[in-house]
JSON list of C-alpha atoms in Angstrom, two decimals:
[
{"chain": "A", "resi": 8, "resn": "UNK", "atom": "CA", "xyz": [48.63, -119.49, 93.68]},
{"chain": "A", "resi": 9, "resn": "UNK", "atom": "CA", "xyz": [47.94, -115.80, 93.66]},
{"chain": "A", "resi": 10, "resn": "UNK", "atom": "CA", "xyz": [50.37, -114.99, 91.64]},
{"chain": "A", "resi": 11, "resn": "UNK", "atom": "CA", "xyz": [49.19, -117.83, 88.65]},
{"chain": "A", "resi": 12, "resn": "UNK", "atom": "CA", "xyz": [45.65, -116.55, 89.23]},
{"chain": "A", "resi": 13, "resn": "UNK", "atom": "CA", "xyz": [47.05, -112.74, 88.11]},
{"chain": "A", "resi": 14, "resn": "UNK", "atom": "CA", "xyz": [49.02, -114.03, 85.53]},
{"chain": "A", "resi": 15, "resn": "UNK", "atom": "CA", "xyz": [45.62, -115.72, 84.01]},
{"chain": "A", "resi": 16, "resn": "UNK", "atom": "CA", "xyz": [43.75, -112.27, 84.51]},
{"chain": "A", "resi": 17, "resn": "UNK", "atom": "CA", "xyz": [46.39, -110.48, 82.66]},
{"chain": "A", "resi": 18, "resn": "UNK", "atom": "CA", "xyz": [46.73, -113.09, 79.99]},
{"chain": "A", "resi": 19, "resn": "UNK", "atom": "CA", "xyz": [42.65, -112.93, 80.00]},
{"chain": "A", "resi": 20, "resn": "UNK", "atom": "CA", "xyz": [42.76, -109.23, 79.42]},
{"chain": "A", "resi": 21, "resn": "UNK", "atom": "CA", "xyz": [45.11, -109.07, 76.85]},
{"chain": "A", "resi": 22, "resn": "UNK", "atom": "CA", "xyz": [42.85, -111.52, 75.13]},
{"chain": "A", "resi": 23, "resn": "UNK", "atom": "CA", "xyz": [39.90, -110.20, 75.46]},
{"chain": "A", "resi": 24, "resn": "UNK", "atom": "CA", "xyz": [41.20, -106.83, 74.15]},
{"chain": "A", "resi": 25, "resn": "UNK", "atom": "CA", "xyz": [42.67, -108.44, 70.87]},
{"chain": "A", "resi": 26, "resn": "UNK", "atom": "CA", "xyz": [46.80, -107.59, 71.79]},
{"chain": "A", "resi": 27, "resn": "UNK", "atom": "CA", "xyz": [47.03, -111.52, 72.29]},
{"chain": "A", "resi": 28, "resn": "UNK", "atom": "CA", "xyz": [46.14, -113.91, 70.21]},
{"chain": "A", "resi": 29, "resn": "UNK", "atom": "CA", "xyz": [45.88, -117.91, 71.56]},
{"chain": "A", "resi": 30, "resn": "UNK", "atom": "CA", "xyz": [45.52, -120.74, 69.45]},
{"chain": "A", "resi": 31, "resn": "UNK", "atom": "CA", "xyz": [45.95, -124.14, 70.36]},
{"chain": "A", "resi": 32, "resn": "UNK", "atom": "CA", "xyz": [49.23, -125.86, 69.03]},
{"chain": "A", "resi": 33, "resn": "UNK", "atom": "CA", "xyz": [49.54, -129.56, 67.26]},
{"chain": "A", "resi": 34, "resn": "UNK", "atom": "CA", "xyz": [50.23, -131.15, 70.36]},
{"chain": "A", "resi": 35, "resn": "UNK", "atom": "CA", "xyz": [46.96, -129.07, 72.48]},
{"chain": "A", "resi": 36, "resn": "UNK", "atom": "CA", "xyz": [49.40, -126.63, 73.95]},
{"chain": "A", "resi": 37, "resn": "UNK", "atom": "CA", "xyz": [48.64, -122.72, 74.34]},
{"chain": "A", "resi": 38, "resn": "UNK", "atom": "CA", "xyz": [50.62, -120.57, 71.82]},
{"chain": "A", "resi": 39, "resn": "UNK", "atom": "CA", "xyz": [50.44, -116.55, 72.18]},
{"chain": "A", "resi": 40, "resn": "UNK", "atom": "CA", "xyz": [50.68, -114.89, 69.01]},
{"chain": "A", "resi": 41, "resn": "UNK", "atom": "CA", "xyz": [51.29, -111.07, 70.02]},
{"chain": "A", "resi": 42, "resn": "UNK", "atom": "CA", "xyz": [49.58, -107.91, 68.36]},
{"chain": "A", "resi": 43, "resn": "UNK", "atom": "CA", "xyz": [51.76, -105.70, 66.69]},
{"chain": "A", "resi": 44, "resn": "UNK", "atom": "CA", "xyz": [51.73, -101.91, 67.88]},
{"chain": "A", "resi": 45, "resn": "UNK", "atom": "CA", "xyz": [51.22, -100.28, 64.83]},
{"chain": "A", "resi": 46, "resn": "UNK", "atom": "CA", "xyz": [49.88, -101.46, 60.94]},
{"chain": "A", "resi": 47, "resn": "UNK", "atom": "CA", "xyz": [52.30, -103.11, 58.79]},
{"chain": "A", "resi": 48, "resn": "UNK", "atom": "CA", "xyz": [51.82, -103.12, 55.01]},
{"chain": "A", "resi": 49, "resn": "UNK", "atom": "CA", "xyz": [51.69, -106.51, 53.43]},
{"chain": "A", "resi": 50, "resn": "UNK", "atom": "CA", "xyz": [52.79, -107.34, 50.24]},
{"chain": "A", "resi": 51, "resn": "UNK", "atom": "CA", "xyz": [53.35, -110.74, 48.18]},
{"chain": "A", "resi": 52, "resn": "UNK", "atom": "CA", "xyz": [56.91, -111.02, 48.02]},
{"chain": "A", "resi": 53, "resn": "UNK", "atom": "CA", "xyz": [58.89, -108.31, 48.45]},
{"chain": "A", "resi": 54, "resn": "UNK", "atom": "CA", "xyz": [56.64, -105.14, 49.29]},
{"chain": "A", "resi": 55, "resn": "UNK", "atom": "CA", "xyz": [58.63, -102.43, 47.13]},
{"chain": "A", "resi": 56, "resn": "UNK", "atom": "CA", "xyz": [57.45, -104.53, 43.98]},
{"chain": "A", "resi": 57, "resn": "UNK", "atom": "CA", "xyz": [55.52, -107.20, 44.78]},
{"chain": "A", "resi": 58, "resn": "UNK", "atom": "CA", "xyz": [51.55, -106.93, 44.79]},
{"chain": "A", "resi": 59, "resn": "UNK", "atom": "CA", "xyz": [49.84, -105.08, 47.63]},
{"chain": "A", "resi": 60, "resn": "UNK", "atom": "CA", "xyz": [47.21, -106.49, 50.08]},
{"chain": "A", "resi": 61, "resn": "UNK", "atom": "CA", "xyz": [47.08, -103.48, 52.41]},
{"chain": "A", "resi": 62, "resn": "UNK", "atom": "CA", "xyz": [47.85, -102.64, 55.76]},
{"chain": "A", "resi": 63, "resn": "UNK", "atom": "CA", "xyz": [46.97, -104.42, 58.62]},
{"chain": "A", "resi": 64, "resn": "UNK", "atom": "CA", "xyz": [47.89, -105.33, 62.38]},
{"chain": "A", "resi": 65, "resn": "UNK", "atom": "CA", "xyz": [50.30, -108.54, 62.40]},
{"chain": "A", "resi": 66, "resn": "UNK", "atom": "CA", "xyz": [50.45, -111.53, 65.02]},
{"chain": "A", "resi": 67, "resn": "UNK", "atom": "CA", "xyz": [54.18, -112.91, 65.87]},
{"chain": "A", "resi": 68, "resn": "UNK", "atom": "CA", "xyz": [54.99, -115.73, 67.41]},
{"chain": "A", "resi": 69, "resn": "UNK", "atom": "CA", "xyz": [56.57, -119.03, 67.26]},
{"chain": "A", "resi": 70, "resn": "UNK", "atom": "CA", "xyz": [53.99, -121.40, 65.26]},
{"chain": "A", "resi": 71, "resn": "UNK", "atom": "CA", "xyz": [55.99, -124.79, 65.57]},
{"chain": "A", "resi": 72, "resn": "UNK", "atom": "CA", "xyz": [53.38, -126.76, 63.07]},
{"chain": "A", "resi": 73, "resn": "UNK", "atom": "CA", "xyz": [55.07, -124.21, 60.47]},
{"chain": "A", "resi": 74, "resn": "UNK", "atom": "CA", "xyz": [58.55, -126.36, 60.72]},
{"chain": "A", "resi": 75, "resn": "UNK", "atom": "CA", "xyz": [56.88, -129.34, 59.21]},
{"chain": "A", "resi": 76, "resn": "UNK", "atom": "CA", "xyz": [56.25, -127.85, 55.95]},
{"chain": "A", "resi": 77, "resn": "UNK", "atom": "CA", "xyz": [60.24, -127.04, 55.22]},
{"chain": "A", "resi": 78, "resn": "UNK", "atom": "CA", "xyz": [60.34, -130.79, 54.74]},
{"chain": "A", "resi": 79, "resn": "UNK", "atom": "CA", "xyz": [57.16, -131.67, 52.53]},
{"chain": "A", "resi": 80, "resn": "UNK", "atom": "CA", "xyz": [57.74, -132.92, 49.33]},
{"chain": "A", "resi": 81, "resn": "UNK", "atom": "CA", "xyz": [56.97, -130.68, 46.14]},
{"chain": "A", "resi": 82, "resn": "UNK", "atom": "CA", "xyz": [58.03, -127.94, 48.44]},
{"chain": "A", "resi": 83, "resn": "UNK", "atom": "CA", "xyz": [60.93, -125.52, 47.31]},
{"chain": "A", "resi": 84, "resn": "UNK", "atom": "CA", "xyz": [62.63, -125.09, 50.51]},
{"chain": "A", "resi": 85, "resn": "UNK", "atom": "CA", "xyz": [61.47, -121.62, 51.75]},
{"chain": "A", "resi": 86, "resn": "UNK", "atom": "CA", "xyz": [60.03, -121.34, 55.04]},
{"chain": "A", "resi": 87, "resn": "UNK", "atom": "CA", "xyz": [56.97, -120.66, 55.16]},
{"chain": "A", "resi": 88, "resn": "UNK", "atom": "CA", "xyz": [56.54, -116.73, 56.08]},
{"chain": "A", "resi": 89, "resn": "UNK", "atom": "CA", "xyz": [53.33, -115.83, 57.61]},
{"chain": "A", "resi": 90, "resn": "UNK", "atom": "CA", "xyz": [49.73, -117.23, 57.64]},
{"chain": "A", "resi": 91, "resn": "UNK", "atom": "CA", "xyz": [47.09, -114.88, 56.01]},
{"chain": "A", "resi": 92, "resn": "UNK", "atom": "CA", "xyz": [44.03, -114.77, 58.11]},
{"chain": "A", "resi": 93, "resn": "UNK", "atom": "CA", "xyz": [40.13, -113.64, 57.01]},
{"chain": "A", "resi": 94, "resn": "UNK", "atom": "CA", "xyz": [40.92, -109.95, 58.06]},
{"chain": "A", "resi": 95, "resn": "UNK", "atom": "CA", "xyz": [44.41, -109.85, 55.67]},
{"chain": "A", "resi": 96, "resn": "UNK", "atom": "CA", "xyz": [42.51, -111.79, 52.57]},
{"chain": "A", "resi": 97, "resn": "UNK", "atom": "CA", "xyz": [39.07, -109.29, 52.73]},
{"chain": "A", "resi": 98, "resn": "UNK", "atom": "CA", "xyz": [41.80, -106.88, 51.97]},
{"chain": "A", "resi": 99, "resn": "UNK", "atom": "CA", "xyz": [40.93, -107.41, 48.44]},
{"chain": "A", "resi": 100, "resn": "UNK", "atom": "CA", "xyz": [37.96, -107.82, 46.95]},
{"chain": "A", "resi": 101, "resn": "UNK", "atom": "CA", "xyz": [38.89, -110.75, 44.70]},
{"chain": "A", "resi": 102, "resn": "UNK", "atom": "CA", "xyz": [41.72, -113.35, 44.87]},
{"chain": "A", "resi": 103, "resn": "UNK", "atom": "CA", "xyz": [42.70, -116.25, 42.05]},
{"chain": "A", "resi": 104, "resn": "UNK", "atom": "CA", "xyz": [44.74, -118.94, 43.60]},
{"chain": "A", "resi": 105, "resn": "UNK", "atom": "CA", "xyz": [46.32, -121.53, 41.55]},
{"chain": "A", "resi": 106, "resn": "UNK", "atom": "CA", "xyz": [48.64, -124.53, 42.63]},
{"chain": "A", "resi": 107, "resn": "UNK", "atom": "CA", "xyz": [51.32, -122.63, 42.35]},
{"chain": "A", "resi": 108, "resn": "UNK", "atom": "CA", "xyz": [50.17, -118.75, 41.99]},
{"chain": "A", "resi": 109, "resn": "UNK", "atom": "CA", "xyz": [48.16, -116.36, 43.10]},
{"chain": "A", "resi": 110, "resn": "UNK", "atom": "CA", "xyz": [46.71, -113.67, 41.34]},
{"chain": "A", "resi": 111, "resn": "UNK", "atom": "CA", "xyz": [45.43, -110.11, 42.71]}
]
């Protein structure tokens, strides 16, 4: 019992202080995304050519709900990479997404 109550202090300060991120997962169970250590830059596609957003601190984790869309139709069979939150997007100042584009 002690030891689950430290566990959810821990898990509490690590939240609170933005190195974990929790979000609720498809089924209502806890997923911790993890803050990265250092600013990574982000780029569309690959980030010696493609477009740049910036730099920013990244969340990893395993985001099950992601699996799905490998097998939606109209899809071209790449996994889906990452999730761009509010913080990433105000990167820029403007953003034109299309169906099948985005434009910078």
């Amino acid at each position: 019992l002690a030891s689950n109550f430290q566990a959810a202090q821990e898990n509490a300060k690590a939240t609170a202080s933005g190195d974990v991120l929790t979000i609720a997962g498809a089924g209502g169970e806890r997923i911790n995304l993890l803050k990265s250590r250092e600013r990574v830059a982000l780029a569309m596609g690959d980030v010696e050519e493609g477009p740049v957003l910036g730099e920013s601190h990244i969340y990893v984790g395993d985001l099950p709900g992601l699996a799905a869309l490998n097998g939606a139709e109209n899809y071209d069979g790449a996994s889906p990479a990452a999730i761009l939150g509010m913080d990433v997007l105000k990167l820029k100042p403007r953003m034109l997404y299309r169906i099948d584009e985005v434009y910078l």
